[in-house]
Short mmCIF file of C-alpha atoms and ligand atoms in Angstrom, two decimals:
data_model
loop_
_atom_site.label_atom_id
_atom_site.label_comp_id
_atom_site.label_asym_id
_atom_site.label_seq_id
_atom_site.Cartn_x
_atom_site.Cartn_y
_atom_site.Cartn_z
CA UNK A 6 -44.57 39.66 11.18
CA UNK A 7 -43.03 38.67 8.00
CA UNK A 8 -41.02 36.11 6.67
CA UNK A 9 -37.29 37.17 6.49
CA UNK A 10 -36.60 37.38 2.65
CA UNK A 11 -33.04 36.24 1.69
CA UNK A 12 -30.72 38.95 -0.16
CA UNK A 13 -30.67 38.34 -3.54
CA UNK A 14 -27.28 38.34 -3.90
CA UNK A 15 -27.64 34.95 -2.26
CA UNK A 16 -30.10 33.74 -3.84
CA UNK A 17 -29.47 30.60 -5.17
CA UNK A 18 -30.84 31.57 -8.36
CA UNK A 19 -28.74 29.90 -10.40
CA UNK A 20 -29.09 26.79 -8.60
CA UNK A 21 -31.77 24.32 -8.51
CA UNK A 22 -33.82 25.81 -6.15
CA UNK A 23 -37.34 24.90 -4.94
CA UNK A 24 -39.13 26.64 -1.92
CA UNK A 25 -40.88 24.31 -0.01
CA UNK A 26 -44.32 25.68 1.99
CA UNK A 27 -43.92 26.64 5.28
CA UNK A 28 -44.02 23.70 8.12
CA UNK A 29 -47.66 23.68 9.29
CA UNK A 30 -48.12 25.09 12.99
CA UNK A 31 -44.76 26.75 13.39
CA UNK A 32 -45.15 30.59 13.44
CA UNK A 33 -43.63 33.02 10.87
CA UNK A 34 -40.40 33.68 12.23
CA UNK A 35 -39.73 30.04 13.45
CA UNK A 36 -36.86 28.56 11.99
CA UNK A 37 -38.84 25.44 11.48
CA UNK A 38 -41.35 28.04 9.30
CA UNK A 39 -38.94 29.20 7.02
CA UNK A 40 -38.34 27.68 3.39
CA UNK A 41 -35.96 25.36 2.52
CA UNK A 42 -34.14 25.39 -0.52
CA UNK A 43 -33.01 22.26 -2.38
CA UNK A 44 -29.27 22.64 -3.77
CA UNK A 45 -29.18 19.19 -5.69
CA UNK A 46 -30.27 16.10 -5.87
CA UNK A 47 -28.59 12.83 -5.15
CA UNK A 48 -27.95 10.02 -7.75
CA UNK A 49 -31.29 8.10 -6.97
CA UNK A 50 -32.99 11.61 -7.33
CA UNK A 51 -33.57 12.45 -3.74
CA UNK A 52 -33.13 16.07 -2.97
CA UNK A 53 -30.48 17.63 -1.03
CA UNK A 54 -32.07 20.21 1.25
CA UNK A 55 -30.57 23.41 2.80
CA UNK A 56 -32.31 25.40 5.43
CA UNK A 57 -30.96 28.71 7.23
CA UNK A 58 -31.11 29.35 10.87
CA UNK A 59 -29.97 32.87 12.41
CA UNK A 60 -29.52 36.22 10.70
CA UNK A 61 -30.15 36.06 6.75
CA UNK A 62 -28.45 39.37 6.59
CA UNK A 63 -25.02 38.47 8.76
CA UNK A 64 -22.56 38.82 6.60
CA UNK A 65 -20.98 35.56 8.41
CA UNK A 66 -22.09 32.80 6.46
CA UNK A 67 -21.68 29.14 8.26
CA UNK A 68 -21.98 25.80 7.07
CA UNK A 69 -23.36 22.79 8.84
CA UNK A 70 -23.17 19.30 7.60
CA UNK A 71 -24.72 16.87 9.14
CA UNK A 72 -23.44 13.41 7.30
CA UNK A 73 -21.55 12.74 3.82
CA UNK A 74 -21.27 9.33 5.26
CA UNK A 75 -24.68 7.77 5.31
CA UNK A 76 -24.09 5.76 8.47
CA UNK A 77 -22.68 8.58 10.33
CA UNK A 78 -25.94 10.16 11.17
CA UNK A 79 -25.83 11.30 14.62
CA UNK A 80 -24.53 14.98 13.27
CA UNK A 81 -27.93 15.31 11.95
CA UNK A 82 -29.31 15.41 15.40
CA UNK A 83 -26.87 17.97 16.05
CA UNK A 84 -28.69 19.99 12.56
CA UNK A 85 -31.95 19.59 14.10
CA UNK A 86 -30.89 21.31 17.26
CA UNK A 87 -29.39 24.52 15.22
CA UNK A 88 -33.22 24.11 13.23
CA UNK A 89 -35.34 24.24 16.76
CA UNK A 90 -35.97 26.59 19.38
CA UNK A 91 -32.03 26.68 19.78
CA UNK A 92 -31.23 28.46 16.22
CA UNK A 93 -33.86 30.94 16.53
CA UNK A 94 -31.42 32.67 19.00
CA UNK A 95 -28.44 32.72 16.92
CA UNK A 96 -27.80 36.50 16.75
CA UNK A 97 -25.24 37.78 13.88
CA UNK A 98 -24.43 34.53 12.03
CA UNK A 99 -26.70 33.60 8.86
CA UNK A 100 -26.64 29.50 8.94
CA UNK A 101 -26.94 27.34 6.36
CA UNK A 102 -27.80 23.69 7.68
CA UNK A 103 -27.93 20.47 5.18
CA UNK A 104 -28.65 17.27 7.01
CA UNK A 105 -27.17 15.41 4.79
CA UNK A 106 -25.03 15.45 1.50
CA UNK A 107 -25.46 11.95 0.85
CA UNK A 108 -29.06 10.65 1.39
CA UNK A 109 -29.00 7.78 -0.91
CA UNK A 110 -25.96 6.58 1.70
CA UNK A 111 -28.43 8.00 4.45
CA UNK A 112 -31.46 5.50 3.32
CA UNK A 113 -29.04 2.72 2.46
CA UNK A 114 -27.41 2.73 5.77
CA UNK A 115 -23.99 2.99 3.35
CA UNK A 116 -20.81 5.34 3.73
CA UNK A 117 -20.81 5.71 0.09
CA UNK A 118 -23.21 7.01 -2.33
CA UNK A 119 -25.49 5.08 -4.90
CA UNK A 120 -22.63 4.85 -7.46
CA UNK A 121 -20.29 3.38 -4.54
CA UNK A 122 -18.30 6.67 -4.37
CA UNK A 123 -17.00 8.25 -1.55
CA UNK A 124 -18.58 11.19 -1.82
CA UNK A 125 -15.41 12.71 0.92
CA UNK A 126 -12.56 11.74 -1.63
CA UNK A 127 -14.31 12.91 -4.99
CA UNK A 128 -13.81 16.95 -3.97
CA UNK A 129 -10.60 18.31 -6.38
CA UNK A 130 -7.90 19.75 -3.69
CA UNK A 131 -5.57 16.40 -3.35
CA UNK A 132 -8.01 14.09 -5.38
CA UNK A 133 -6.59 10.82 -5.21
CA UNK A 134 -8.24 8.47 -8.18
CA UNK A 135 -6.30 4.86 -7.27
CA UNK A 136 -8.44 4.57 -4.16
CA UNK A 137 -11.29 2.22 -3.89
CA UNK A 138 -13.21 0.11 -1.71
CA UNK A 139 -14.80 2.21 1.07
CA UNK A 140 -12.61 4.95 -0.11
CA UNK A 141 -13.81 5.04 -3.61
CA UNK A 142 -13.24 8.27 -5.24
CA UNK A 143 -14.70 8.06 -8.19
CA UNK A 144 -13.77 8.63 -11.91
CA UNK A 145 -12.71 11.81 -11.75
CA UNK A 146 -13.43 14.79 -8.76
CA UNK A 147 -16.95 16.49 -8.98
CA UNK A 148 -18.42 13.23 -10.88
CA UNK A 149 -20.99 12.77 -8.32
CA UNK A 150 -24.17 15.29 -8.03
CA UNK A 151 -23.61 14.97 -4.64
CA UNK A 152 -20.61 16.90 -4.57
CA UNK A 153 -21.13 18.72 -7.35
CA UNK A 154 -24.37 20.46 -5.04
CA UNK A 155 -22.23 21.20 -2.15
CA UNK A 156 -19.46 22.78 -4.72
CA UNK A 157 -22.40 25.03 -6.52
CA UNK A 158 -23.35 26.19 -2.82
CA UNK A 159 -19.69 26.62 -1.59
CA UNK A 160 -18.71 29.05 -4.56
CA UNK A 161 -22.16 31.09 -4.19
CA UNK A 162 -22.23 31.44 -0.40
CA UNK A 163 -18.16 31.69 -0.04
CA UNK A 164 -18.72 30.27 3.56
CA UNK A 165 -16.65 31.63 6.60
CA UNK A 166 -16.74 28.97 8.45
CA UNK A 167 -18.17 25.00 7.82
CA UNK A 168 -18.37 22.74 10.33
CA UNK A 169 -18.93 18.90 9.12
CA UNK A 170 -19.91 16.02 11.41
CA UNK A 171 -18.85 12.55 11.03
CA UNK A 172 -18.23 9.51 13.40
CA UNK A 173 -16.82 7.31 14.95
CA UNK A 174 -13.63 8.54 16.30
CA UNK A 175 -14.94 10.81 19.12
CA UNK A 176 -12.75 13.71 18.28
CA UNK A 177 -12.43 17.39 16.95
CA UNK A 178 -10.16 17.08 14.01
CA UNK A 179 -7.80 20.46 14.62
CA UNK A 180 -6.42 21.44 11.52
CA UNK A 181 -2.78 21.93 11.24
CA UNK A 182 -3.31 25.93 9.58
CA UNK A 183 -4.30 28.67 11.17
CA UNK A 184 -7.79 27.55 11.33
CA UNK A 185 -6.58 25.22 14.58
CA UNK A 186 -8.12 27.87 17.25
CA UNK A 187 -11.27 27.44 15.87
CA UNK A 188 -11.07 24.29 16.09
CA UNK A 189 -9.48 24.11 19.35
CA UNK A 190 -12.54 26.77 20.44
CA UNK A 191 -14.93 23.57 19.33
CA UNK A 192 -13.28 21.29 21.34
CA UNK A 193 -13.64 23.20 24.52
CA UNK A 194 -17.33 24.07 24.45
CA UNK A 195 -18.45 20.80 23.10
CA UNK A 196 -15.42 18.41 25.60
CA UNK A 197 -14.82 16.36 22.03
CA UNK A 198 -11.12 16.19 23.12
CA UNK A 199 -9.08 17.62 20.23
CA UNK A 200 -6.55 15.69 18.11
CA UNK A 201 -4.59 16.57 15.36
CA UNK A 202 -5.56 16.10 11.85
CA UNK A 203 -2.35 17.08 9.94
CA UNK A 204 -1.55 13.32 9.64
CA UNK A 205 -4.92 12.23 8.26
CA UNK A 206 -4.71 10.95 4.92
CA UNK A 207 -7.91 12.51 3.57
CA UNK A 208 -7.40 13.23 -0.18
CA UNK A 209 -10.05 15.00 -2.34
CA UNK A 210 -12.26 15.99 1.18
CA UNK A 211 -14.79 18.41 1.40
CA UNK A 212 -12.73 20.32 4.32
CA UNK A 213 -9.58 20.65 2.29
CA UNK A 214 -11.43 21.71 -1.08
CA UNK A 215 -12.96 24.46 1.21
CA UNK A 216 -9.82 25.64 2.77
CA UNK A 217 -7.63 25.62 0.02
CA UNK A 218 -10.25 26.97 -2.46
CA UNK A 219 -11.80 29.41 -0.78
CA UNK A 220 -9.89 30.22 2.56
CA UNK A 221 -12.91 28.55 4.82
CA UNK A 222 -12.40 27.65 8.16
CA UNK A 223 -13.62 24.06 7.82
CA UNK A 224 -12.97 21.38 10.05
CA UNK A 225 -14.71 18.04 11.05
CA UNK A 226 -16.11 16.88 13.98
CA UNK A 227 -15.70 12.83 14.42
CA UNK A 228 -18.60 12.42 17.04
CA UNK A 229 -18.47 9.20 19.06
CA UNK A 230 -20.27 5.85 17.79
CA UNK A 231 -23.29 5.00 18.59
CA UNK A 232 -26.11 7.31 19.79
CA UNK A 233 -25.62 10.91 21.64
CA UNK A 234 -26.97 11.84 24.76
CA UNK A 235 -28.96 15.36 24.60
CA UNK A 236 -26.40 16.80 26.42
CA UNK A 237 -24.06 15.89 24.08
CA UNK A 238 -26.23 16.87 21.02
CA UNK A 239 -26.72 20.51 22.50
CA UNK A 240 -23.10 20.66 23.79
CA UNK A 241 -22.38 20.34 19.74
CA UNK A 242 -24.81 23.05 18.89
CA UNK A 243 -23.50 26.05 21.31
CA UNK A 244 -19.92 24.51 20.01
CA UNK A 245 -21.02 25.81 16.20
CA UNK A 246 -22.39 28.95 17.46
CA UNK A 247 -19.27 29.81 20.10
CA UNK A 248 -16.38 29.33 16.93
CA UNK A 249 -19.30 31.47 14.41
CA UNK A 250 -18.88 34.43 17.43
CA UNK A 251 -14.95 33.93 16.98
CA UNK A 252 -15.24 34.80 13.15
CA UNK A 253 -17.52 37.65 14.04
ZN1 ZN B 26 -17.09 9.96 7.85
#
């Protein structure tokens, strides 16, 4: 058995990109074996990892996001269930999983990143630079390496689909464009009751930059507050996977 090489096209070449051994005791085709690349680093210098789960050589390429908030980190339970036993069945789909965006926020137990930015306002499509406070969106968009990783990624992979998790509200966000079925799909198999997020005043997002850029269907999950049951956690994971089978 071999490791699964990635095509080059792909390769994130260009990128920063470090390989990181192989987790000890996992076999060769384990998820949990394979390398993970880093796409960036945060403003404090801590890297911002991506690992892929699935088929390398799908042509489907799917996003999972974990946190951009730093205390919003129950989505990165829902990463490490994609990265385990789960994602090793994921036929047909080539996933790329980042924990988090933001782990300066993560570590600090803050929304915002170390330069007190919002790192989900300080994406171009709608950028809004009057906001502040929790909402800070920064000098201008792209000023943060944060988002200026997931933006080198984005326009490499072209991603069919990106799912991103955030809390509290204990709802799938369904987009008001044609991506809403996805969405809706999401909903179903993971009972996060759906609610429309036409009327959310999110300028400068990740999700928007993504649709309106490159045609993604990206949408975000608002998982509930506090801590998620397993059920919940793998009820999140088949919901990725089931909308991934719609693009197929
Ligand atoms: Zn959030």
């Amino acid at each position: 058995m071999t490791i699964r090489r990635f095509p080059a096209a792909l390769a994130l070449a260009a990128v920063l990109l470090v390989s990181v051994a192989a987790v000890a005791g996992a076999g060769p085709d384990h998820p949990r074996s394979r390398p993970h690349s880093v796409i960036g680093e945060s403003v404090r210098g801590r890297p911002i990892e991506v690992r892929r789960v699935g088929d390398p050589r799908a042509p489907l390429k799917v996003l999972v996001v974990g946190s951009i908030h730093g205390d919003e980190t129950q989505g990165h339970r829902v990463v490490r269930r994609l990265r385990g036993r789960y994602g090793e069945r994921i036929r047909g789909a080539d996933f790329w999983t980042i924990t988090t965006v933001n782990p300066d926020g993560v570590a600090a137990g803050e929304r915002r990143n170390a330069h007190g930015v919002d790192l989900n306002r300080n994406f171009s499509h709608g950028f809004d630079p009057t906001l502040s406070g929790g909402y800070n969106s920064g000098p201008h968009p792209f000023s943060e390496p944060e988002s200026r990783a997931v933006k080198r990624l984005t326009k490499r992979v072209r991603f069919d689909l990106a799912v991103w998790y955030h809390q509290p509200w204990g709802e799938t966000l369904v987009p008001c464009d044609s991506s809403s079925r996805y969405a809706r799909r999401y909903a179903r198999v993971s009972r996060l009751k759906p609610s429309r997020e036409c009327d959310v005043y999110a300028p400068g997002s990740a999700i928007s930059w993504q649709r309106h850029r490159f045609g993604t269907v990206a949408f975000v999950v608002e998982l509930p507050g506090g801590r998620l049951h397993g059920g919940e956690v793998r009820r999140h994971a088949r919901a990725t996977v089931a909308v991934a089978r719609m693009l197929k």
